[in-house]
Short mmCIF file of C-alpha atoms in Angstrom, two decimals:
data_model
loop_
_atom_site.label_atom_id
_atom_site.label_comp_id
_atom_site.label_asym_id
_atom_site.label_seq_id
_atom_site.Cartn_x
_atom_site.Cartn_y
_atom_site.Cartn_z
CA UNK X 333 -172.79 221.89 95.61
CA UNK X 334 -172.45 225.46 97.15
CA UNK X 335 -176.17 226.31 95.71
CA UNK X 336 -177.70 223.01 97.24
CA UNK X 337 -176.19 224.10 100.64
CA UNK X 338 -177.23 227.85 100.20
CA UNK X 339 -180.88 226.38 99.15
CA UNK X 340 -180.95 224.14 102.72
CA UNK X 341 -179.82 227.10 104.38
CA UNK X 342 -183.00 229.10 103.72
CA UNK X 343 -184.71 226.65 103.89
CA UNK X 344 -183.73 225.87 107.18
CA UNK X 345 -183.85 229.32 108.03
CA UNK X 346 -187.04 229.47 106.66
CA UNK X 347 -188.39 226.71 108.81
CA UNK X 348 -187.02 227.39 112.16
CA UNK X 349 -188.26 230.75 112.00
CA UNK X 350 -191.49 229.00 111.72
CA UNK X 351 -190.86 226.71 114.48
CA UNK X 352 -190.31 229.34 116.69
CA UNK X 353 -193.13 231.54 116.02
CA UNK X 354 -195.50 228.71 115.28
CA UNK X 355 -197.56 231.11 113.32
CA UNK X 356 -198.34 229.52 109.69
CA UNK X 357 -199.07 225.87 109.97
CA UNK X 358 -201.69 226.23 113.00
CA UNK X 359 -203.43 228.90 111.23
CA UNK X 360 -203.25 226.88 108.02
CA UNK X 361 -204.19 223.60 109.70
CA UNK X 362 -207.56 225.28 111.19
CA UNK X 363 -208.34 227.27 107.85
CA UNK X 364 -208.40 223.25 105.80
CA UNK X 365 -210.46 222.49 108.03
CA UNK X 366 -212.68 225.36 108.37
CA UNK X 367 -213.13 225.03 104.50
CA UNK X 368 -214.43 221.01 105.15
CA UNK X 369 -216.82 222.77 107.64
CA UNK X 370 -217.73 225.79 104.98
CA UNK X 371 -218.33 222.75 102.33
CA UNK X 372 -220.25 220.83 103.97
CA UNK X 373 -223.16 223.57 104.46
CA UNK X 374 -222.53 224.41 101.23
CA UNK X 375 -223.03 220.84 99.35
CA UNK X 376 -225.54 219.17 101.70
CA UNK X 377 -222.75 216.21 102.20
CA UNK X 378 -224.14 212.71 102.74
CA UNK X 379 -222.65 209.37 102.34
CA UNK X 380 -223.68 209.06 98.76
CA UNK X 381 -222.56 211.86 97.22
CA UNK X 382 -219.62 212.64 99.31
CA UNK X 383 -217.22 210.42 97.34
CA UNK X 384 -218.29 212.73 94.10
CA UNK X 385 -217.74 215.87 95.74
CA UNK X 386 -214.61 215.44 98.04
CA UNK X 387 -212.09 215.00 95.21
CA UNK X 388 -212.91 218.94 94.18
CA UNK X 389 -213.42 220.14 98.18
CA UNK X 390 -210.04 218.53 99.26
CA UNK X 391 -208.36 220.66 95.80
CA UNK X 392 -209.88 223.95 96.95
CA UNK X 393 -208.95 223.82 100.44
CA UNK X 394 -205.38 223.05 99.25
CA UNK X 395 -205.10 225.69 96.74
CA UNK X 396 -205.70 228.80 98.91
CA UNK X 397 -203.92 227.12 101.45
CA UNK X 398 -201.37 227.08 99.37
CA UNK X 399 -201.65 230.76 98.26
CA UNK X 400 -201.50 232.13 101.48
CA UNK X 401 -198.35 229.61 102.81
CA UNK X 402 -196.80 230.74 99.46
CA UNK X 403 -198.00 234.41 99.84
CA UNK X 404 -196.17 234.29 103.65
CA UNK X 405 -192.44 233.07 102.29
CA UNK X 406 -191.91 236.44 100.67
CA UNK X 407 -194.88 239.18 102.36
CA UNK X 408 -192.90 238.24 105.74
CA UNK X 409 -189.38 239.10 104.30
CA UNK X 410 -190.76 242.31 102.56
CA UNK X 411 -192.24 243.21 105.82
CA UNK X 412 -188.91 242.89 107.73
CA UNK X 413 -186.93 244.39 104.97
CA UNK X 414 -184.79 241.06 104.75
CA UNK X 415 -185.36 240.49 100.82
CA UNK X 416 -182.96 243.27 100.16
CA UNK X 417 -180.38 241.77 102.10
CA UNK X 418 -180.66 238.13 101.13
CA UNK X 419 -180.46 239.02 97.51
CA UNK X 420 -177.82 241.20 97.97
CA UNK X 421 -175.40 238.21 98.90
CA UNK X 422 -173.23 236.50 96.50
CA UNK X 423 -175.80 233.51 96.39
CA UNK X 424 -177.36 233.06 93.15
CA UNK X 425 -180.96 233.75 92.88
CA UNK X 426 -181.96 230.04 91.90
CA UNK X 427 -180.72 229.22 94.99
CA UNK X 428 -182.39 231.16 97.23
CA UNK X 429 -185.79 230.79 95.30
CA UNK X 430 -185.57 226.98 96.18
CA UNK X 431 -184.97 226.98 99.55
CA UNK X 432 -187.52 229.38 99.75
CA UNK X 433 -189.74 226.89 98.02
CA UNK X 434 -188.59 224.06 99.60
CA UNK X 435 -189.54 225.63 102.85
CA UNK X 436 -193.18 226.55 101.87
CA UNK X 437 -193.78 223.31 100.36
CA UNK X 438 -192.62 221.48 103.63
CA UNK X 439 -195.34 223.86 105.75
CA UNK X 440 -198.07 222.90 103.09
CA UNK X 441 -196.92 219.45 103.42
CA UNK X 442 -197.56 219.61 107.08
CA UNK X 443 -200.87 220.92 106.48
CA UNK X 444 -201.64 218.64 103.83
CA UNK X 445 -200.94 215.86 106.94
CA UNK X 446 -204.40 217.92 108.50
CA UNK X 447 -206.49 217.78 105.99
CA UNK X 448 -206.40 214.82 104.00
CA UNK X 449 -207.31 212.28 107.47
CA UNK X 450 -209.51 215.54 108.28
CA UNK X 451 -210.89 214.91 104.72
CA UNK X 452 -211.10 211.09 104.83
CA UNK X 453 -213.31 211.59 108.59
CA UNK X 454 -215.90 213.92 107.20
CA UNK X 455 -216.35 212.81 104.15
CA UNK X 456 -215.77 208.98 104.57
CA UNK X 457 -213.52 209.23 101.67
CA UNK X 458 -210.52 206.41 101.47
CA UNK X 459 -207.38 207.28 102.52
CA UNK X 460 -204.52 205.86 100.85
CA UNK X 461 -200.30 206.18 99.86
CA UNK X 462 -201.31 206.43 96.48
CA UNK X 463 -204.00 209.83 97.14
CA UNK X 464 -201.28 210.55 99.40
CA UNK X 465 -198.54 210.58 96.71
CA UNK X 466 -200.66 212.76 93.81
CA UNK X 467 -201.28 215.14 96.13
CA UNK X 468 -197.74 214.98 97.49
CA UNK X 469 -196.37 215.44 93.46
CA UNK X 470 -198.73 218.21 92.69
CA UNK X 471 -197.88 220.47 95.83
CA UNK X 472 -193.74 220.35 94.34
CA UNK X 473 -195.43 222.21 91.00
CA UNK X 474 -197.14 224.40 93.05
CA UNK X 475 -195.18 225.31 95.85
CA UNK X 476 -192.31 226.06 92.59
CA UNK X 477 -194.74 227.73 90.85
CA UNK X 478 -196.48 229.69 93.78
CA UNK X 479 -193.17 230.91 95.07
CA UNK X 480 -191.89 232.39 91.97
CA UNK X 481 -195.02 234.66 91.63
CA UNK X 482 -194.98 235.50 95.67
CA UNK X 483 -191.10 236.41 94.95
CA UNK X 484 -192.77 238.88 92.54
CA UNK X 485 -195.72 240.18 94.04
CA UNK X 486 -194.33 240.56 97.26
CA UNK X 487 -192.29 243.67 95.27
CA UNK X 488 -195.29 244.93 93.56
CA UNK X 489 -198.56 246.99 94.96
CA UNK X 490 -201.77 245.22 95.74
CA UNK X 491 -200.10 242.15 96.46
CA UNK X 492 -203.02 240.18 98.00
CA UNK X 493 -205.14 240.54 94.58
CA UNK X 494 -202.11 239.73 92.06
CA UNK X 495 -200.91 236.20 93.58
CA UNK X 496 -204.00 234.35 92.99
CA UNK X 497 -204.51 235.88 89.37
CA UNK X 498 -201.20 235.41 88.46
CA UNK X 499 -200.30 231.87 89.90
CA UNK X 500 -204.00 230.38 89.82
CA UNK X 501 -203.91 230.03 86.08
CA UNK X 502 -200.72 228.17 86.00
CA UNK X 503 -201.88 225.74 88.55
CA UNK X 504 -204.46 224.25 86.57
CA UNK X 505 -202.57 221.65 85.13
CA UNK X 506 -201.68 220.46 88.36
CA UNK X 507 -205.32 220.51 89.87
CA UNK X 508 -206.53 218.48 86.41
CA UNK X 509 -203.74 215.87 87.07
CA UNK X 510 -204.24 215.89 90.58
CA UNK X 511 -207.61 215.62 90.45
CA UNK X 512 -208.02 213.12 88.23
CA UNK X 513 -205.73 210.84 90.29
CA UNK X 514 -207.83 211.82 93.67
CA UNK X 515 -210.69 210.96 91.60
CA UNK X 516 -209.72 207.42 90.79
CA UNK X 517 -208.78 206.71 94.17
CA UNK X 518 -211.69 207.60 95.66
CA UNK X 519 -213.90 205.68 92.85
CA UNK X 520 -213.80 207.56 90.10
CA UNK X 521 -212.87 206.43 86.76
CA UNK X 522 -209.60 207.05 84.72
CA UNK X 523 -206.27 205.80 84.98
CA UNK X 524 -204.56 206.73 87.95
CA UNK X 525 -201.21 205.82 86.35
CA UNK X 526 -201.12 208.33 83.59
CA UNK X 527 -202.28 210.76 85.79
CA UNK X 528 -199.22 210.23 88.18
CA UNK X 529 -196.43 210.72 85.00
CA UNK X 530 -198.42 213.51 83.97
CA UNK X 531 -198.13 215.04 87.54
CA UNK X 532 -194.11 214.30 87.50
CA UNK X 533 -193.74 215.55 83.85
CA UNK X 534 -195.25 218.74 84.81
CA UNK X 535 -192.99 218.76 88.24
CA UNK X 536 -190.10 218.32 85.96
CA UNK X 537 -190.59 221.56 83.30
CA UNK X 538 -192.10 223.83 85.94
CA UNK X 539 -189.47 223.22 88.51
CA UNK X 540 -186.56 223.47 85.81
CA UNK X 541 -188.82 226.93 83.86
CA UNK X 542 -189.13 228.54 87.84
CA UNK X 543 -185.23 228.23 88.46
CA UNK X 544 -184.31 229.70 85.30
CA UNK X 545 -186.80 232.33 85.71
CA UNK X 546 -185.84 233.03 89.59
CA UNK X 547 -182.70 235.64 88.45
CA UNK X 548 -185.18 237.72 86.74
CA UNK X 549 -187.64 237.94 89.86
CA UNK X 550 -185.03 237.93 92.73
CA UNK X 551 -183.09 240.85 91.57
CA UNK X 552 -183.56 244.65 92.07
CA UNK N 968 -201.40 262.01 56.46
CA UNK N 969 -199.35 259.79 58.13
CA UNK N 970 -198.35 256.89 57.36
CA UNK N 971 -200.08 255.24 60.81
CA UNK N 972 -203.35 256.25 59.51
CA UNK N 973 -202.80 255.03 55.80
CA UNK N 974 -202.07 251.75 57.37
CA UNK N 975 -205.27 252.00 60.12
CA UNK N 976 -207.42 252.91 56.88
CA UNK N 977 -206.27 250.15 54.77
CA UNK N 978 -206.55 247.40 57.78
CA UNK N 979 -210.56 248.40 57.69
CA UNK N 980 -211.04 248.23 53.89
CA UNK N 981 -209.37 245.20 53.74
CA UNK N 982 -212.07 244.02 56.93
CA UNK N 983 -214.89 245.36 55.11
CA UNK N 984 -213.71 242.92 51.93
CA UNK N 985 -213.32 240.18 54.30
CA UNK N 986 -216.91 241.13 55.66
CA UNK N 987 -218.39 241.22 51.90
CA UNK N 988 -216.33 237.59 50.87
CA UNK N 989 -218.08 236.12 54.52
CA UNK N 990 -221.93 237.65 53.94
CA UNK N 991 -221.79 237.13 50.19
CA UNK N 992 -219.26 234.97 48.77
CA UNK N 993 -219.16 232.07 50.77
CA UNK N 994 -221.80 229.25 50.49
CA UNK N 995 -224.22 228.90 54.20
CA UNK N 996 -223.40 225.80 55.49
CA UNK N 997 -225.88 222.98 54.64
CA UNK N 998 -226.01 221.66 58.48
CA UNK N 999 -225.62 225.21 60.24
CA UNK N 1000 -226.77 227.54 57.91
CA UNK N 1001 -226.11 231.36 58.44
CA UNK N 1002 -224.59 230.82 61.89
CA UNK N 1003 -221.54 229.13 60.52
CA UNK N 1004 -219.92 232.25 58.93
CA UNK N 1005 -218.94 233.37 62.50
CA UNK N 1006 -216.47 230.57 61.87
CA UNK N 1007 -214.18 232.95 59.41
CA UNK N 1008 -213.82 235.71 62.06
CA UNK N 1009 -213.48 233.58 64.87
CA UNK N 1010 -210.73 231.35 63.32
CA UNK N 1011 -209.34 234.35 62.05
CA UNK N 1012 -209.04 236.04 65.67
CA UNK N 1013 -207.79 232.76 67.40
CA UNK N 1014 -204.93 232.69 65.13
CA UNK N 1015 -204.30 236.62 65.07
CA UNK N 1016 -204.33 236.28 69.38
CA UNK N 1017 -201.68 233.25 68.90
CA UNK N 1018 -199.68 235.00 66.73
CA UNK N 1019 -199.78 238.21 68.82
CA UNK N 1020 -198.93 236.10 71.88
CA UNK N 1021 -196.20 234.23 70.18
CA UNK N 1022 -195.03 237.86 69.41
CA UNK N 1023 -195.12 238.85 73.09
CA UNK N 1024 -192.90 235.51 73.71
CA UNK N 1025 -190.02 236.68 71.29
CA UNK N 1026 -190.58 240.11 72.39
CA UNK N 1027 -189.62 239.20 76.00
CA UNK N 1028 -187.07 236.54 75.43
CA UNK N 1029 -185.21 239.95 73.86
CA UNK N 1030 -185.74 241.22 76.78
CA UNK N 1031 -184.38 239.04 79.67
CA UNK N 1032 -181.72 238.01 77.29
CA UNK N 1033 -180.58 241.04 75.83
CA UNK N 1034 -182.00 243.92 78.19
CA UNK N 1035 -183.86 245.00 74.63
CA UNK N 1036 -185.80 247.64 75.25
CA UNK N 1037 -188.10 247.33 71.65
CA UNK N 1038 -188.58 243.73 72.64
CA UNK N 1039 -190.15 244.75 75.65
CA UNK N 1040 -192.06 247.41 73.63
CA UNK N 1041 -193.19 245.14 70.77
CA UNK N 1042 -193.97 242.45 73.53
CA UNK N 1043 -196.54 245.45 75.52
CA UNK N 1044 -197.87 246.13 72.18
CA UNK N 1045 -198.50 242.34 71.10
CA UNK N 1046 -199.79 241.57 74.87
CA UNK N 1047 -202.59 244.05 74.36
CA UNK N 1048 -203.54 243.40 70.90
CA UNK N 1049 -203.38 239.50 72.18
CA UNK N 1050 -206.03 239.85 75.03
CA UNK N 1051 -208.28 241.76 71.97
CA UNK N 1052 -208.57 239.01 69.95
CA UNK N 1053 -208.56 236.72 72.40
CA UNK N 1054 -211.65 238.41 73.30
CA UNK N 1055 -212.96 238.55 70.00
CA UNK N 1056 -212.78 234.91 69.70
CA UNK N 1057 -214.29 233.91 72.90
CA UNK N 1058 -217.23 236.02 72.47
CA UNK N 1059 -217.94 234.64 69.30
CA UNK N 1060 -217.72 231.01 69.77
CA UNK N 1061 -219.86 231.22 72.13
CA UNK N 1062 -222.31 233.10 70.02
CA UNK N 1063 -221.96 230.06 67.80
CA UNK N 1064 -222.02 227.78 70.72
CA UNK N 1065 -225.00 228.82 71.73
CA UNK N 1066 -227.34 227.78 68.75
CA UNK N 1067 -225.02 224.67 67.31
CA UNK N 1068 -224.49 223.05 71.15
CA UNK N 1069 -227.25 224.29 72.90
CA UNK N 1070 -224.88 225.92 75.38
CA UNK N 1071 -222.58 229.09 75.49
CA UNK N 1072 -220.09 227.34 77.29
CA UNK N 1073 -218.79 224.20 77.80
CA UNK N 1074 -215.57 222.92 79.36
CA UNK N 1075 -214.00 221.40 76.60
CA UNK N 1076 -209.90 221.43 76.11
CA UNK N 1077 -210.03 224.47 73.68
CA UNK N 1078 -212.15 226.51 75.22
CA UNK N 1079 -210.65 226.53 78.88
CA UNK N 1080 -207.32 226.88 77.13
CA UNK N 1081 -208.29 229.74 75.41
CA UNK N 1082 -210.08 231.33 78.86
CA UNK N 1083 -206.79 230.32 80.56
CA UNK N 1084 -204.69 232.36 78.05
CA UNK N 1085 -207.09 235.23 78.13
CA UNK N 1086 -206.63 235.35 82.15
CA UNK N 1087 -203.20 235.04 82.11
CA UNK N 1088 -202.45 238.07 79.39
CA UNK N 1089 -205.22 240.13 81.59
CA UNK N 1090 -202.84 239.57 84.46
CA UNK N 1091 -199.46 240.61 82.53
CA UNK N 1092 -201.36 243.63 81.63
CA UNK N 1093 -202.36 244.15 84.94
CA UNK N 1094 -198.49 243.39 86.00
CA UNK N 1095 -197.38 246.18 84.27
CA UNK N 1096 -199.79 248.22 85.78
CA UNK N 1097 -198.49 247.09 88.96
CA UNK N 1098 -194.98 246.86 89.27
CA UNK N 1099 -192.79 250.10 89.08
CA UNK N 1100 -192.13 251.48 85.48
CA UNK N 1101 -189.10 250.54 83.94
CA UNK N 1102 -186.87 247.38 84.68
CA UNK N 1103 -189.05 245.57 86.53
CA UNK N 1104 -192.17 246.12 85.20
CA UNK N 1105 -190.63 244.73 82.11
CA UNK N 1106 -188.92 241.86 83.45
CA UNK N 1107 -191.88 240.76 85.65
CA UNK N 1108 -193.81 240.77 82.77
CA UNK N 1109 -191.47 239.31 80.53
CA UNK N 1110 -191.67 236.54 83.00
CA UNK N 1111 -195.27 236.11 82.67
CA UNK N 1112 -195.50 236.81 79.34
CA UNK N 1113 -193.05 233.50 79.07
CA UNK N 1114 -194.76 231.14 81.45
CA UNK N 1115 -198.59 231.60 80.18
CA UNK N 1116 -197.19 230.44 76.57
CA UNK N 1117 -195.95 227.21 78.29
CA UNK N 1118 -198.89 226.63 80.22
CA UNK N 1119 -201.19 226.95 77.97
CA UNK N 1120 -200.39 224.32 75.91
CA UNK N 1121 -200.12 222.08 78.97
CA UNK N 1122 -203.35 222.78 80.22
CA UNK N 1123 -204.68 221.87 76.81
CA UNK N 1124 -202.70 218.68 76.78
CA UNK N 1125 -204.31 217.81 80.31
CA UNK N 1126 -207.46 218.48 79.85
CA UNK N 1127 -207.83 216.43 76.48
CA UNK N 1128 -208.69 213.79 78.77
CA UNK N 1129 -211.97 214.36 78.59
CA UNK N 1130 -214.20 213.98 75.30
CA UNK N 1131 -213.73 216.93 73.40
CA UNK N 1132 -216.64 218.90 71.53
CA UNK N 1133 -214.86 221.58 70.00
CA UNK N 1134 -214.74 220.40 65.87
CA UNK N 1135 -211.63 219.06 65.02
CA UNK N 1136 -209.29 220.95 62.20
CA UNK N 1137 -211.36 221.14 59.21
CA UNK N 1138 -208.52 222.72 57.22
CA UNK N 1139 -206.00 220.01 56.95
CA UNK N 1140 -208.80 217.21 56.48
CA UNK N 1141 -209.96 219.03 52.66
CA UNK N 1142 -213.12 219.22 54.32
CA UNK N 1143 -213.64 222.73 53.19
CA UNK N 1144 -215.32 223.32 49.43
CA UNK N 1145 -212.95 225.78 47.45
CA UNK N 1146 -215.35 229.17 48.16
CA UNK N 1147 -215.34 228.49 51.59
CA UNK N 1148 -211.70 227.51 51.90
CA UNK N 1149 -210.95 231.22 49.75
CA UNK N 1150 -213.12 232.82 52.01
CA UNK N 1151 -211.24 231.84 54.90
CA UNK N 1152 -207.49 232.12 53.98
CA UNK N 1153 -208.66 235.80 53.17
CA UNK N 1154 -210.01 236.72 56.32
CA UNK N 1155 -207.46 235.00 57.77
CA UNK N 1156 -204.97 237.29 55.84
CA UNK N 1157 -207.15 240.38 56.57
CA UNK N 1158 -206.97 239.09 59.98
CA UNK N 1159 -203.45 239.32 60.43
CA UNK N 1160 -202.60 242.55 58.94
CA UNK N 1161 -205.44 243.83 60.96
CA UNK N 1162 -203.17 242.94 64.21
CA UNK N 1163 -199.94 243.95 62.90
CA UNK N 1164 -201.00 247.50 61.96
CA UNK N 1165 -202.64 247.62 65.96
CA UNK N 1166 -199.35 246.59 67.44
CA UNK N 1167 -197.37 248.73 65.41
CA UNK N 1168 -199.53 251.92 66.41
CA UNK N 1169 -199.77 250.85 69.83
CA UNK N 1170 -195.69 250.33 69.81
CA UNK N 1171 -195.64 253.80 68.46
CA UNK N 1172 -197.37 254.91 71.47
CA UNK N 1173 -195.71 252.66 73.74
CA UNK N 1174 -192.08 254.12 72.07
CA UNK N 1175 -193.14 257.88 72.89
CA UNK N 1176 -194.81 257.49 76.46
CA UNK N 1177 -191.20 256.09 77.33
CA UNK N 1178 -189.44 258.87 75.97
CA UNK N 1179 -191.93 261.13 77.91
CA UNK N 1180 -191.12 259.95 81.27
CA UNK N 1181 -192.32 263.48 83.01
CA UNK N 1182 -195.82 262.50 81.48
CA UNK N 1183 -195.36 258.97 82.64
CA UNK N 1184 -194.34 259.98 85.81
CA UNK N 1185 -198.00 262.07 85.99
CA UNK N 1186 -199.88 259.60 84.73
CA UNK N 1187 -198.60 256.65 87.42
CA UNK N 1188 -199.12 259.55 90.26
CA UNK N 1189 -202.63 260.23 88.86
CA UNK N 1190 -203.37 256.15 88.83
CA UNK N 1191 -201.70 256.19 92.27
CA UNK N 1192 -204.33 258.56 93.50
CA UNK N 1193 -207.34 257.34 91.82
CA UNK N 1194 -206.79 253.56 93.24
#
C-alpha cells in the first residue's frame, strides 16, 4: 500500500511540475505533428496509398516522442540534482521508478490525444477505440521500458546517444504488435485480436522484469 | 609457454580440422552446391554467440544477486566474445543469402532476431564504456545484459507472424546424410571450444586490468580526452 502511494506521489509530483511549466507536452504535441508534415514530403501521400503508409508514420512519430518524454523524466532531475535526494529516501526504488513511469506515460498519452486525430486528418486514416486501445497498451511497455533505461542513462555520459540504442531494441516487440493491430484497423490484414493479447502479454513481463530491475538502476 | 597460448594454439588446429572436414569431407549439397558449406560455420557461430550470451546471463544474475565480482568478469568476457560470433554469423548468412535467395537480407524472424541481439550486446559493450568503472558499470550492464536475453526471444516470437524464409531445423528432422551430420557436430564442437578459450583469455585480461586500477584509471582519462 505504502509503495502505491509513494508511486502516485511522484507521479503527481511529476505531473504538476509539468503543469506548471507547461514545457513537455506542447513541445511534444508540435514535434508529432511536425513529423506528419516531415512524412508527407517524404512519401508523396495521396489518398491511395496513405492507408499503407500511416500505420508505420503514426509508429515513428510516437517512438521518438516517446524517447525524448522518457529522456525528460530523469535528464530534468539530474539537471536539478533531485535524483540524489529522491533515492536517498526510505522509498523503495520500484516505487519511485513507477511513478516516474506512470507520469511519462500520462504526458505521452496526452500527446498521443495530438497525433492520432492529427493522424486520422492528414492521412484520412480511420479513427477508432480499438487503434486507440493498441496504441494505448503498447505506450504502458514502453513508457516501463523507456524509463528504466532513462533512469540509467541519465547517470551515464553521452546520454542523448545511449537511450535510443539501448531502449530502441527492446521496443520492437511492441512496435510489431502495435503495428500489426494499427494495420488491421486501418485495412490491413491480420488478426487484430491476437495482436491485442500479444500487446498485454508483453505489458505484463516487461512491466513485472522493469520493477525488479529498478533497485539495480535507482541506486548509487 | 603458457598455458593461455597452449589453449589459443590448440583452438586453431582444431579450426583448421574443422576447415579440412567442411572443404573435403563433407558431400556439396546436390541443390546448393559449394555454397552450402558456409552452413557448418555459420550454425556453428550462431550457437557459440547463444551460448556466450547465455553465459553473459548467468554471469550477471551472479552479479546483481550476489555482488560477484567473476560473474561480472566472465559476463564482460562472454559479452564480447558474443557480439564476435554474432558477427560471424550474420556476415555469413548473408553471404549465403545472397546466391540461395537472391537477396542479402531479408526480414525474416531469425534474422532480425539475430540483428536485434547483435545491437543490443553492441550497446552493453558500449554501457560499460559509458558508465563509471566499477559498481555501476557492472550493474547497468548486468541489467542489459539480462533484458536483451528476454527480448530477444520475444521479438522472435512476434515477428513469426509473418512467413518465414529462414530453413527450418534440419538437425532434428534426420534430414542430414551421416558425413554431413559428422561434419557438423565437429565444427560445432570446434566451435565451442574456440569461444571458451576467447572468454577465458579475455577474463584473464579483464581479471588483471581490475587489479590494475592506476592503469585503468589512465586509460578512462585517456578515452575521456580523446572523445
Amino acid at each position: 500500500m505504502r509503495s502505491i502511494a509513494i508511486a502516485l506521489a511522484v507521479a503527481r509530483k511529476d505531473l504538476v511540475s509539468e503543469w506548471r511549466s507547461r514545457e513537455l507536452v506542447p513541445a511534444l504535441a508540435q514535434f508529432v505533428v511536425l513529423a506528419l508534415v516531415i512524412a508527407n514530403f517524404g512519401f508523396q501521400i495521396d489518398s491511395i496509398n496513405a492507408p499503407a503508409i500511416a500505420p508505420g508514420v503514426l509508429w515513428l512519430a510516437l517512438v521518438f516522442a516517446g524517447l525524448v518524454a522518457f529522456g525528460r523524466a530523469f535528464a530534468a532531475e539530474k539537471e536539478q540534482a533531485s535524483l540524489e535526494q529522491v533515492i536517498l529516501t526510505s522509498a523503495p526504488a520500484a516505487a519511485i521508478f513507477a511513478g516516474k513511469a506512470l507520469a511519462a506515460a500520462a504526458l505521452l498519452v496526452l500527446c498521443e490525444a495530438v497525433l492520432l486525430p492529427a493522424l486520422s486528418l492528414f492521412f484520412g486514416t480511420p479513427l477508432s477505440l480499438a487503434l486507440a486501445a493498441a496504441v494505448f497498451l503498447a505506450t504502458i511497455g514502453m513508457a516501463s521500458l523507456g524509463c528504466l533505461f532513462a533512469a540509467m542513462v541519465a547517470q551515464l555520459r553521452a546520454r542523448e546517444v545511449m537511450l535510443p540504442l539501448l531502449t530502441l531494441p527492446l521496443w520492437i516487440p511492441f512496435i510489431v504488435a502495435g503495428g500489426q493491430a494499427v494495420q488491421v484497423m486501418m485495412g490491413g490484414g491480420g488478426s487484430y485480436g491476437q495482436a491485442l493479447w500479444l500487446l498485454i502479454d508483453f505489458d505484463i513481463l516487461f512491466v513485472v522484469l522493469t520493477s525488479l530491475a529498478a533497485r539495480f538502476v535507482l541506486d548509487e | 609457454m603458457n598455458r593461455y597460448l597452449v589453449a589459443a594454439a590448440a583452438s586453431v588446429a582444431l579450426m583448421l580440422v574443422a576447415a579440412a572436414f567442411i572443404f573435403f569431407f563433407a558431400p556439396t549439397d546436390a541443390l546448393q552446391g559449394p555454397v552450402q558449406r558456409i552452413f557448418y560455420l555459420h550454425v556453428s557461430s550462431a550457437i557459440a554467440a547463444f551460448v556466450s550470451f547465455a553465459v553473459v546471463v548467468v554471469g550477471s544474475v551472479a552479479y546483481l544477486w550476489r555482488e560477484s565480482i567473476v560473474g561480472d568478469r566472465v559476463a564482460r568476457s562472454a559479452a564480447l566474445v558474443g557480439v564476435v560470433f554474432t558477427t560471424v554469423t550474420l556476415v555469413m548468412g548473408m553471404m549465403w543469402a545472397k546466391p540461395i535467395w537472391g537477396t542479402f537480407w531479408t526480414w525474416d524472424a531469425r534474422l532480425t532476431s539475430t540483428l536485434v541481439l547483435w545491437i543490443i550486446y553492441a550497446g552493453y559493450l558500449l554501457v560499460r564504456r559509458l558508465a563509471a568503472p566499477g559498481r555501476q558499470a557492472a550493474r547497468f550492464a548486468a541489467v542489459v545484459g539480462i533484458f536483451g536475453f528476454v527480448d530477444v526471444p520475444v521479438v522472435y516470437f512476434s515477428v513469426t507472424w509473418w512467413r518465414t524464409v529462414h530453413p527450418g531445423p534440419v538437425i532434428s528432422t534426420d534430414a542430414l546424410p551421416p558425413e554431413m551430420l559428422f561434419t557438423f557436430l565437429f565444427t560445432m564442437f570446434c566451435t565451442l571450444v574456440l569461444a571458451a578459450v576467447m572468454i577465458a583469455v579475455r577474463y584473464r585480461i579483464e581479471a588483471l586490468s581490475d587489479a590494475q586500477p592506476a592503469a585503468q584509471f589512465v586509460l578512462q582519462a585517456a578515452r575521456r580526452s580523446t572523445s
